[in-house]
PDB file of N, CA, C and O in Angstrom:
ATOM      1  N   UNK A   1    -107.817 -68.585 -21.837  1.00 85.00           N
ATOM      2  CA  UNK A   1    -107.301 -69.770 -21.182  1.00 85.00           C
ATOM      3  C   UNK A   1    -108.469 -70.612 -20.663  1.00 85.00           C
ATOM      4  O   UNK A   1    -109.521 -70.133 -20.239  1.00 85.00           O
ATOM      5  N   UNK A   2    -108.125 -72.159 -20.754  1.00 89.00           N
ATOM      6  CA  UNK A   2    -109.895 -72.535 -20.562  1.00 89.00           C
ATOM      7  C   UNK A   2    -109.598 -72.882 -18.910  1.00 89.00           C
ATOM      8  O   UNK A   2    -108.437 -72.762 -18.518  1.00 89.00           O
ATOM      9  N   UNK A   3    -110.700 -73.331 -17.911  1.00 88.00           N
ATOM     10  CA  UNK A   3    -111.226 -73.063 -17.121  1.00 88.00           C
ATOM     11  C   UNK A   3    -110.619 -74.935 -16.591  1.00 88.00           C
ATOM     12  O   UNK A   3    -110.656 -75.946 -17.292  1.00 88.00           O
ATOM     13  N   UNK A   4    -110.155 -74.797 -15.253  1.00 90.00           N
ATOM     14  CA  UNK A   4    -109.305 -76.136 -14.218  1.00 90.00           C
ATOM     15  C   UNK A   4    -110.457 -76.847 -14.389  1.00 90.00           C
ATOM     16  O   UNK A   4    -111.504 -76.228 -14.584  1.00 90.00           O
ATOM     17  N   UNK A   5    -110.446 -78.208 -14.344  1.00 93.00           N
ATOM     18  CA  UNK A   5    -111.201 -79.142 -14.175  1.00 93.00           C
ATOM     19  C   UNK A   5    -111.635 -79.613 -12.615  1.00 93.00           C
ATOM     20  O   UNK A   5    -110.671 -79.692 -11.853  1.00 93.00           O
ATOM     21  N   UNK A   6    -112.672 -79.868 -12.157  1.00 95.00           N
ATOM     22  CA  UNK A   6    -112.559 -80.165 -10.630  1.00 95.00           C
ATOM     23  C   UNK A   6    -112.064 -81.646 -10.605  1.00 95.00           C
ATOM     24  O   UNK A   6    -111.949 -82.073 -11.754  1.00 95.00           O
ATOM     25  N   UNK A   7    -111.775 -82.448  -9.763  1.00 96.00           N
ATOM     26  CA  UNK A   7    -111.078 -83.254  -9.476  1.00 96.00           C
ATOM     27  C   UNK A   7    -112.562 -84.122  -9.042  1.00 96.00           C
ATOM     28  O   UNK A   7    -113.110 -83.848  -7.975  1.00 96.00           O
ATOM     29  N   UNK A   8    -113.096 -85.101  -9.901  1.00 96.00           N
ATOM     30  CA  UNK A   8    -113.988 -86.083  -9.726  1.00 96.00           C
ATOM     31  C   UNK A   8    -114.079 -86.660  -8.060  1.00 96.00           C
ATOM     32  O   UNK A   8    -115.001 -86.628  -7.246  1.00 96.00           O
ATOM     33  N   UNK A   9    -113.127 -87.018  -8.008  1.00 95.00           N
ATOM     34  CA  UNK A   9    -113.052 -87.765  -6.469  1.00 95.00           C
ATOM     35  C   UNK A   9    -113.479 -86.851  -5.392  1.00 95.00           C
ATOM     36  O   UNK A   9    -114.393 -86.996  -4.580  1.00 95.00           O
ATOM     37  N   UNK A  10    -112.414 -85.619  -5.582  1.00 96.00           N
ATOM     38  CA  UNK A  10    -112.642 -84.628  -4.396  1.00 96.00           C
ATOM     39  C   UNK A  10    -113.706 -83.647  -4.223  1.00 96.00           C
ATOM     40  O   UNK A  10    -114.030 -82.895  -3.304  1.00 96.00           O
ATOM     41  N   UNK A  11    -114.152 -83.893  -5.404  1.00 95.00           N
ATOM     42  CA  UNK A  11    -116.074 -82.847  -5.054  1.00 95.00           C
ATOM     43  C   UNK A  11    -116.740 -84.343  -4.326  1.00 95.00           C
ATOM     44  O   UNK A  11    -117.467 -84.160  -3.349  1.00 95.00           O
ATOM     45  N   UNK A  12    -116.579 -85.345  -4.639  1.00 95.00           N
ATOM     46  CA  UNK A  12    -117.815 -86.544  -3.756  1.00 95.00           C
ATOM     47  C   UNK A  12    -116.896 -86.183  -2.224  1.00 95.00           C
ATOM     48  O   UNK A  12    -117.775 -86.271  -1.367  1.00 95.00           O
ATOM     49  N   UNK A  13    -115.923 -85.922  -1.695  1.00 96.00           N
ATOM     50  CA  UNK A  13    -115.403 -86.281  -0.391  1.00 96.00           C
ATOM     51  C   UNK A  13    -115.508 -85.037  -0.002  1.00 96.00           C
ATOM     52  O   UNK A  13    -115.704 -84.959   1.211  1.00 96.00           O
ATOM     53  N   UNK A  14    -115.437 -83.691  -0.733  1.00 97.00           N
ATOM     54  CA  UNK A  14    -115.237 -82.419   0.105  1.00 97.00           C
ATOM     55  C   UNK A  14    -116.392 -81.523  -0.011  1.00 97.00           C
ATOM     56  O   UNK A  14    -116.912 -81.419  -1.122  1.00 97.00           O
ATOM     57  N   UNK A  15    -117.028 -80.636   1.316  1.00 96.00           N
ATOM     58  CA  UNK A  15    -117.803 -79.965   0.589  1.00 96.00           C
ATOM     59  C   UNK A  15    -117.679 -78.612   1.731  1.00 96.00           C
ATOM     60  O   UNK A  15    -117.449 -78.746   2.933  1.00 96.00           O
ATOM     61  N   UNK A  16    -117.904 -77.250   0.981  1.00 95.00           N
ATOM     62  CA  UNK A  16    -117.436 -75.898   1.481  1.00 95.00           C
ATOM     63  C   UNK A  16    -118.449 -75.475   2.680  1.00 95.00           C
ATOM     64  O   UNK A  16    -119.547 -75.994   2.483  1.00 95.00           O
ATOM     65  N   UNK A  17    -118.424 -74.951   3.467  1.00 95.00           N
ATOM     66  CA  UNK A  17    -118.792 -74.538   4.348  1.00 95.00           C
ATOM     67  C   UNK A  17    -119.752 -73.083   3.944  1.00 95.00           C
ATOM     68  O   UNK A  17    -119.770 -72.667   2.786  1.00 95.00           O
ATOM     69  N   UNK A  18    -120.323 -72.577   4.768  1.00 96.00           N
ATOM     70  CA  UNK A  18    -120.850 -71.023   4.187  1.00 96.00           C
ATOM     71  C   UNK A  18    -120.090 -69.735   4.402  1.00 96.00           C
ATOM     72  O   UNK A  18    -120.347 -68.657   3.865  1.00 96.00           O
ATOM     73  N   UNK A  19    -118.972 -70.031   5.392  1.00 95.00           N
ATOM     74  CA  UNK A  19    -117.559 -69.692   5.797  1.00 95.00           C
ATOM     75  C   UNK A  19    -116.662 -69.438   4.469  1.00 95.00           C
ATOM     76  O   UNK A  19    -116.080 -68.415   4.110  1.00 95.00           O
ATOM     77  N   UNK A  20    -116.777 -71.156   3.655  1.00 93.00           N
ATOM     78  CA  UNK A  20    -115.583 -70.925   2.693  1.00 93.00           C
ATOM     79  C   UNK A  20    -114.726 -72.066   3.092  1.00 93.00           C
ATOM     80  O   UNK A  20    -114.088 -72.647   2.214  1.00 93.00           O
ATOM     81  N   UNK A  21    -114.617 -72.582   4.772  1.00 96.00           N
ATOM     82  CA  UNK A  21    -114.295 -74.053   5.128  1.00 96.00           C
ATOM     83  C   UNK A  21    -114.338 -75.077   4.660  1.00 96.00           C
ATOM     84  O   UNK A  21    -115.508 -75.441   4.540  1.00 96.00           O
ATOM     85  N   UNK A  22    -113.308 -76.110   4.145  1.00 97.00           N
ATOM     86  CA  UNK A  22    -113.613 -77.395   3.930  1.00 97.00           C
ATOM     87  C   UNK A  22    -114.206 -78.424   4.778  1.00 97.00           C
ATOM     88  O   UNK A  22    -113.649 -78.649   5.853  1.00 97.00           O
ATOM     89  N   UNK A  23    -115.093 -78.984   4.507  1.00 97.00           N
ATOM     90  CA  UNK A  23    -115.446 -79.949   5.492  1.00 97.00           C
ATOM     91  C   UNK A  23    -115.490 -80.857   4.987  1.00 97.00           C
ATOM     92  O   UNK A  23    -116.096 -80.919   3.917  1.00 97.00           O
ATOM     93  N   UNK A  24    -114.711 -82.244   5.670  1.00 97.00           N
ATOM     94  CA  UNK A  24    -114.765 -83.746   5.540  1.00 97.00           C
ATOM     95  C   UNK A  24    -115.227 -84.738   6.264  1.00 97.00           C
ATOM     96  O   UNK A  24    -115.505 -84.579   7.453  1.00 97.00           O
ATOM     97  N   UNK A  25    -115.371 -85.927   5.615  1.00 96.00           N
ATOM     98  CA  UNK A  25    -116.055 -86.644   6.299  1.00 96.00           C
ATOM     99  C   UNK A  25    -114.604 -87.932   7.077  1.00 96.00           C
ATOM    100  O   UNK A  25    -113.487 -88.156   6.611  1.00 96.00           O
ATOM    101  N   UNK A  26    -115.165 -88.434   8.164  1.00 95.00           N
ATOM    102  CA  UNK A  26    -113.319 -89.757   8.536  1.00 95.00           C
ATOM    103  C   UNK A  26    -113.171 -90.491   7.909  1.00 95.00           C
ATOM    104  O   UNK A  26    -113.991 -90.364   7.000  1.00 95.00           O
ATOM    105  N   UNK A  27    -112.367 -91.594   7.709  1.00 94.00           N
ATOM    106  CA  UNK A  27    -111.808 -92.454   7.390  1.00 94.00           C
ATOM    107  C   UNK A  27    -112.312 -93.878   8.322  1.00 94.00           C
ATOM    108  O   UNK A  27    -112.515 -93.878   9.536  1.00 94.00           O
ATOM    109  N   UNK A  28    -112.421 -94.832   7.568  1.00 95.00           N
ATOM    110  CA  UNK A  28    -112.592 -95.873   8.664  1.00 95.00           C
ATOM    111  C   UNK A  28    -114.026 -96.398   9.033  1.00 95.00           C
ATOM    112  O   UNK A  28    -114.087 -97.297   9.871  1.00 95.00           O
ATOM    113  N   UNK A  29    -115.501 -95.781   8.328  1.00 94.00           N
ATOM    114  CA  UNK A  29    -116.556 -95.581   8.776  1.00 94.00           C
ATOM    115  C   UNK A  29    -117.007 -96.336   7.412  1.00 94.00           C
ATOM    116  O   UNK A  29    -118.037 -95.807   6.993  1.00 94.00           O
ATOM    117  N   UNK A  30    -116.617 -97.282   6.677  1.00 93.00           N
ATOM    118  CA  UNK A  30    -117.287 -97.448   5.359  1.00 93.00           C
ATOM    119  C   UNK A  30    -118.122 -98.832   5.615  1.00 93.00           C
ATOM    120  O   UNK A  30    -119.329 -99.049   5.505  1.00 93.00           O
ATOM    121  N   UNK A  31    -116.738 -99.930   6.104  1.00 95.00           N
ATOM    122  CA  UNK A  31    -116.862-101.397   6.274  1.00 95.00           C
ATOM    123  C   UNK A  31    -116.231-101.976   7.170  1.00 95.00           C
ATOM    124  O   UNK A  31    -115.297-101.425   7.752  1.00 95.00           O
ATOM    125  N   UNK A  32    -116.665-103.290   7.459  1.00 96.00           N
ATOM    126  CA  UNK A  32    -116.049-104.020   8.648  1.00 96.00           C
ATOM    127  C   UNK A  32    -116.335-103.279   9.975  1.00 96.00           C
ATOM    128  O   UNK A  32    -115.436-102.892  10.721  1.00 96.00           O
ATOM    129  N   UNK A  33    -117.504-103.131  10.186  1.00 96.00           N
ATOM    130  CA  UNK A  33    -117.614-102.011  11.290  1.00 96.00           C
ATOM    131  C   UNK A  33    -117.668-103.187  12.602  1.00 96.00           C
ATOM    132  O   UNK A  33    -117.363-102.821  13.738  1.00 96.00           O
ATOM    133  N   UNK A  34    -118.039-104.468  12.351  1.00 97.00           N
ATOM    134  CA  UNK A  34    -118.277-105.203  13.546  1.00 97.00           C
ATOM    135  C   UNK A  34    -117.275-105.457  14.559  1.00 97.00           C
ATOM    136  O   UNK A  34    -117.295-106.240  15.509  1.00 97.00           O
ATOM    137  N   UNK A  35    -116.503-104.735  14.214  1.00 97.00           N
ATOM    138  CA  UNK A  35    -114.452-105.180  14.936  1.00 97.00           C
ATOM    139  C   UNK A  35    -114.530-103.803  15.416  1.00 97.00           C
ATOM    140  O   UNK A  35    -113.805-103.622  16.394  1.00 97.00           O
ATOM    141  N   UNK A  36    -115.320-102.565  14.953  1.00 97.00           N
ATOM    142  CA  UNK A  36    -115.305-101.292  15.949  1.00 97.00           C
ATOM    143  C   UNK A  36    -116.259-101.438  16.953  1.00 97.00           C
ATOM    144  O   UNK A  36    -117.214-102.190  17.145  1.00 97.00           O
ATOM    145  N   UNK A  37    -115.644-100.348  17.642  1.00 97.00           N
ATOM    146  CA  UNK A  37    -116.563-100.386  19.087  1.00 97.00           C
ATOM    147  C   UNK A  37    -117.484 -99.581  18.354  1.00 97.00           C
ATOM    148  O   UNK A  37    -117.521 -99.107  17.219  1.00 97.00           O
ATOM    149  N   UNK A  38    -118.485 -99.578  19.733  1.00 98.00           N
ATOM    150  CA  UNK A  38    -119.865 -97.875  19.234  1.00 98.00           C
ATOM    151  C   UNK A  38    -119.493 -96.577  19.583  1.00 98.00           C
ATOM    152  O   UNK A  38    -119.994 -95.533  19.167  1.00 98.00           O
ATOM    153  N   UNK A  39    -118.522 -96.723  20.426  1.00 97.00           N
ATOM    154  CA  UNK A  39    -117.803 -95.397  20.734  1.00 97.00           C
ATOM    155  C   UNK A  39    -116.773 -94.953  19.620  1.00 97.00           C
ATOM    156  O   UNK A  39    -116.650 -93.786  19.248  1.00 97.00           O
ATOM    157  N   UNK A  40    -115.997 -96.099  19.098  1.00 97.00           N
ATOM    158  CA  UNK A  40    -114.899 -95.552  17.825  1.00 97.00           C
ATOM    159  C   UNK A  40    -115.812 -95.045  16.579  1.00 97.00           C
ATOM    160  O   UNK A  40    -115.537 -94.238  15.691  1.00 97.00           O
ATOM    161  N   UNK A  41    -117.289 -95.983  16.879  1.00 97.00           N
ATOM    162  CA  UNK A  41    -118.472 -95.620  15.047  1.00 97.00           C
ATOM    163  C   UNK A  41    -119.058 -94.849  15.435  1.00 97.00           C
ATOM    164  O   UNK A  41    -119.865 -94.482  14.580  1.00 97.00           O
ATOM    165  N   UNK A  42    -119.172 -94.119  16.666  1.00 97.00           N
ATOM    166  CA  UNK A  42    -119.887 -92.734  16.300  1.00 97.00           C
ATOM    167  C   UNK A  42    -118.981 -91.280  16.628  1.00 97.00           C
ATOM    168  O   UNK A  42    -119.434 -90.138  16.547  1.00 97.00           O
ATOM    169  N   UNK A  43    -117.608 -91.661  17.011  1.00 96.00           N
ATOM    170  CA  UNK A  43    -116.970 -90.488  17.188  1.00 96.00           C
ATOM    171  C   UNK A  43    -116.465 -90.632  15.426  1.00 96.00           C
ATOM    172  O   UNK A  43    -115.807 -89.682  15.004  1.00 96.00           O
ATOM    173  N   UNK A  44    -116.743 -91.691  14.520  1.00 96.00           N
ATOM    174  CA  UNK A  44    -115.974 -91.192  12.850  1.00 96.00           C
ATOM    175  C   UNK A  44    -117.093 -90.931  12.356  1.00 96.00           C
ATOM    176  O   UNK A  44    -117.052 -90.850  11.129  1.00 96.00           O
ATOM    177  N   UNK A  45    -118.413 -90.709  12.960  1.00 95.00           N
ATOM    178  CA  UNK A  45    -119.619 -90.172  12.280  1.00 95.00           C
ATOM    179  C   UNK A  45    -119.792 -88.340  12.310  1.00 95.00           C
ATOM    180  O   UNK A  45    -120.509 -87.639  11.597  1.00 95.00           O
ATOM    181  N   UNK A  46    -118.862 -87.945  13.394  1.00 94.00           N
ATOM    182  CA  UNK A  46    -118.796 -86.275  13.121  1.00 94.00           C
ATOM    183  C   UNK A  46    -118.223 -85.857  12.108  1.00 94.00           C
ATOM    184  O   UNK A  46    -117.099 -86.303  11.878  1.00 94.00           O
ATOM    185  N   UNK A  47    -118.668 -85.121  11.420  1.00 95.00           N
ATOM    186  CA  UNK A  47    -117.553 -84.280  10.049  1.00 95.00           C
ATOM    187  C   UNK A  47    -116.605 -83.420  11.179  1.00 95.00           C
ATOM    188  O   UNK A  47    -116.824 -83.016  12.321  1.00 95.00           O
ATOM    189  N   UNK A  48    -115.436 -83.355  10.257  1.00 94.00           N
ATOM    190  CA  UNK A  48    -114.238 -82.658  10.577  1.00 94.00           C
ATOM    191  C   UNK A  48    -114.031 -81.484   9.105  1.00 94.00           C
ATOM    192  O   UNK A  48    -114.622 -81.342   8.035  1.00 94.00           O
ATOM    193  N   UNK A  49    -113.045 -80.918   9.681  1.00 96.00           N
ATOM    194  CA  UNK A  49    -112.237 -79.405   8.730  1.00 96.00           C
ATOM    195  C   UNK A  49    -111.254 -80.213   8.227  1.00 96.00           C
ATOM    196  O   UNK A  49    -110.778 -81.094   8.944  1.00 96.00           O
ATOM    197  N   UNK A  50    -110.838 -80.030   6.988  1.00 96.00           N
ATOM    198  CA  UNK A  50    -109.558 -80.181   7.104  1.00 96.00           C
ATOM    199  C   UNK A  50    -108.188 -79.710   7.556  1.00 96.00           C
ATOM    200  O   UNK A  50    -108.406 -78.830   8.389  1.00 96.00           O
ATOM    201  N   UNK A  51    -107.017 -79.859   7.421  1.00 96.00           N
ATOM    202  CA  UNK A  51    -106.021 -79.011   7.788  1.00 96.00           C
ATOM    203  C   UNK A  51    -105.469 -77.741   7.545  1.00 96.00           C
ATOM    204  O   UNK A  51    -104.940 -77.581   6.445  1.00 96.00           O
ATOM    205  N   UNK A  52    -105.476 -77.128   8.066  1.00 95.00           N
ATOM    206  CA  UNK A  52    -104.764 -75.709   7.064  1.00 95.00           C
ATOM    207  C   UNK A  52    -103.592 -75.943   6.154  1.00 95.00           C
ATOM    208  O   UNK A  52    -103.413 -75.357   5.086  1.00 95.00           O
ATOM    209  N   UNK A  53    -102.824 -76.842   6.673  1.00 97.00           N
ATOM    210  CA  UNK A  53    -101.851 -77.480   5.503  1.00 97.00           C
ATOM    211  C   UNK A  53    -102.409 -78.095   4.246  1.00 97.00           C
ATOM    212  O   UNK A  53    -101.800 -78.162   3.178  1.00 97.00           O
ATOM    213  N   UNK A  54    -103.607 -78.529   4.473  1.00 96.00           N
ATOM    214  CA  UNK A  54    -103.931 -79.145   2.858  1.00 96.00           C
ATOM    215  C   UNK A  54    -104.923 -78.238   2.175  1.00 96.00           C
ATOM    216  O   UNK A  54    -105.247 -78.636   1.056  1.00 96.00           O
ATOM    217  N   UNK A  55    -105.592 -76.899   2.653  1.00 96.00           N
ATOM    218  CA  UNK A  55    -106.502 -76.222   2.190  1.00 96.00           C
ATOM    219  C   UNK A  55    -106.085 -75.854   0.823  1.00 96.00           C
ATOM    220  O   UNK A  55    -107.013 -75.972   0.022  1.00 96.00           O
ATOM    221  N   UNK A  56    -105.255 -75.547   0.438  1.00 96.00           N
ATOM    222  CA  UNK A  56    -104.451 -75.000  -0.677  1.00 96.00           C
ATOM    223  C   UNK A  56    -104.731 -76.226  -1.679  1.00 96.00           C
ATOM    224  O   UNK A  56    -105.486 -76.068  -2.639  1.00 96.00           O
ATOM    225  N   UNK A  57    -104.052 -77.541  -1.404  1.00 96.00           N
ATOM    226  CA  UNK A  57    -104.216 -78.520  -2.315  1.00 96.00           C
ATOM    227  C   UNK A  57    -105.405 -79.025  -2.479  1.00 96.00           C
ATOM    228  O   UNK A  57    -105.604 -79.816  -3.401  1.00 96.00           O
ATOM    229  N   UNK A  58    -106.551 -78.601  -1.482  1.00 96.00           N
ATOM    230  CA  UNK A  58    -107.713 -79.469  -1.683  1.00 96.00           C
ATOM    231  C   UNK A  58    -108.458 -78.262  -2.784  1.00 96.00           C
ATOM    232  O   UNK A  58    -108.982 -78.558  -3.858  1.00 96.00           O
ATOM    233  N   UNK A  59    -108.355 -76.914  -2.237  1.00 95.00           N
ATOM    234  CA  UNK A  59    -109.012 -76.027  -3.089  1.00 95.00           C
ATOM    235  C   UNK A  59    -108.412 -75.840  -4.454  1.00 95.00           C
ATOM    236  O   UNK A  59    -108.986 -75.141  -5.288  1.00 95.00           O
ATOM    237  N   UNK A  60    -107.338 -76.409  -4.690  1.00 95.00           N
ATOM    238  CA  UNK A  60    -107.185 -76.497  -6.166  1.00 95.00           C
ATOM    239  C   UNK A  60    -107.318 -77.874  -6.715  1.00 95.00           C
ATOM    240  O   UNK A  60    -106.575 -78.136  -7.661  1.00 95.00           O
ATOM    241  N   UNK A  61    -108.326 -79.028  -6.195  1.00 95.00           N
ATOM    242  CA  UNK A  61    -108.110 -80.025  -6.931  1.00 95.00           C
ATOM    243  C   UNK A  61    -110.051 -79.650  -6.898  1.00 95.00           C
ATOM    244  O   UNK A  61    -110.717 -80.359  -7.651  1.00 95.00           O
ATOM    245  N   UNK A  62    -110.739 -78.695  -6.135  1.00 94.00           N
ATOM    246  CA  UNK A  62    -112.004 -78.333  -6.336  1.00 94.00           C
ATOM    247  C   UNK A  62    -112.462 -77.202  -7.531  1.00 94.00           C
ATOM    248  O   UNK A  62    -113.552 -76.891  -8.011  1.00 94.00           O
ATOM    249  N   UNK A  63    -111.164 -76.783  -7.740  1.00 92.00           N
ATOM    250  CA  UNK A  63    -111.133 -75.576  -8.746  1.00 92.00           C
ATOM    251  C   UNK A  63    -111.545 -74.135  -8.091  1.00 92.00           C
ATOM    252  O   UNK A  63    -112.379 -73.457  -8.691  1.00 92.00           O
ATOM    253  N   UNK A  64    -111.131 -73.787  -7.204  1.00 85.00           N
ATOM    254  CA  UNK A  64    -111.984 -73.021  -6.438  1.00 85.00           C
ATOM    255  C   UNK A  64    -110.959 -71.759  -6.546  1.00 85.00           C
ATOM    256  O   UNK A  64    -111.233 -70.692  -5.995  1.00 85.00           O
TER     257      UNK A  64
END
């Protein structure tokens, strides 16, 4: 049987932890930053986990 394809998009947005954790980056931090405060642009500059609800769907669109 040949071997899942990883999902182009979701290897640039997701990347595993040494755990085995997903880690992501926020939403909201790309453009138009001059309408955010400095407090809203550096609290979307921490990486986050994702959810335990989406671990399942993210690790199979990574092939993992």
């Amino acid at each position: 049987m040949p071997k899942q394809k990883t999902n182009s998009g979701s290897k640039k947005r997701f990347t595993l932890t040494g755990t085995g954790k997903i880690k992501r980056k926020h939403a909201y931090k790309s453009h138009i930053l001059t309408k955010k405060t400095k407090k809203q642009k550096r609290n979307l500059t921490h990486a986050g986990l994702i959810d335990r609800a989406d671990v399942k769907r993210v690790k199979a669109l990574l092939a993992i």
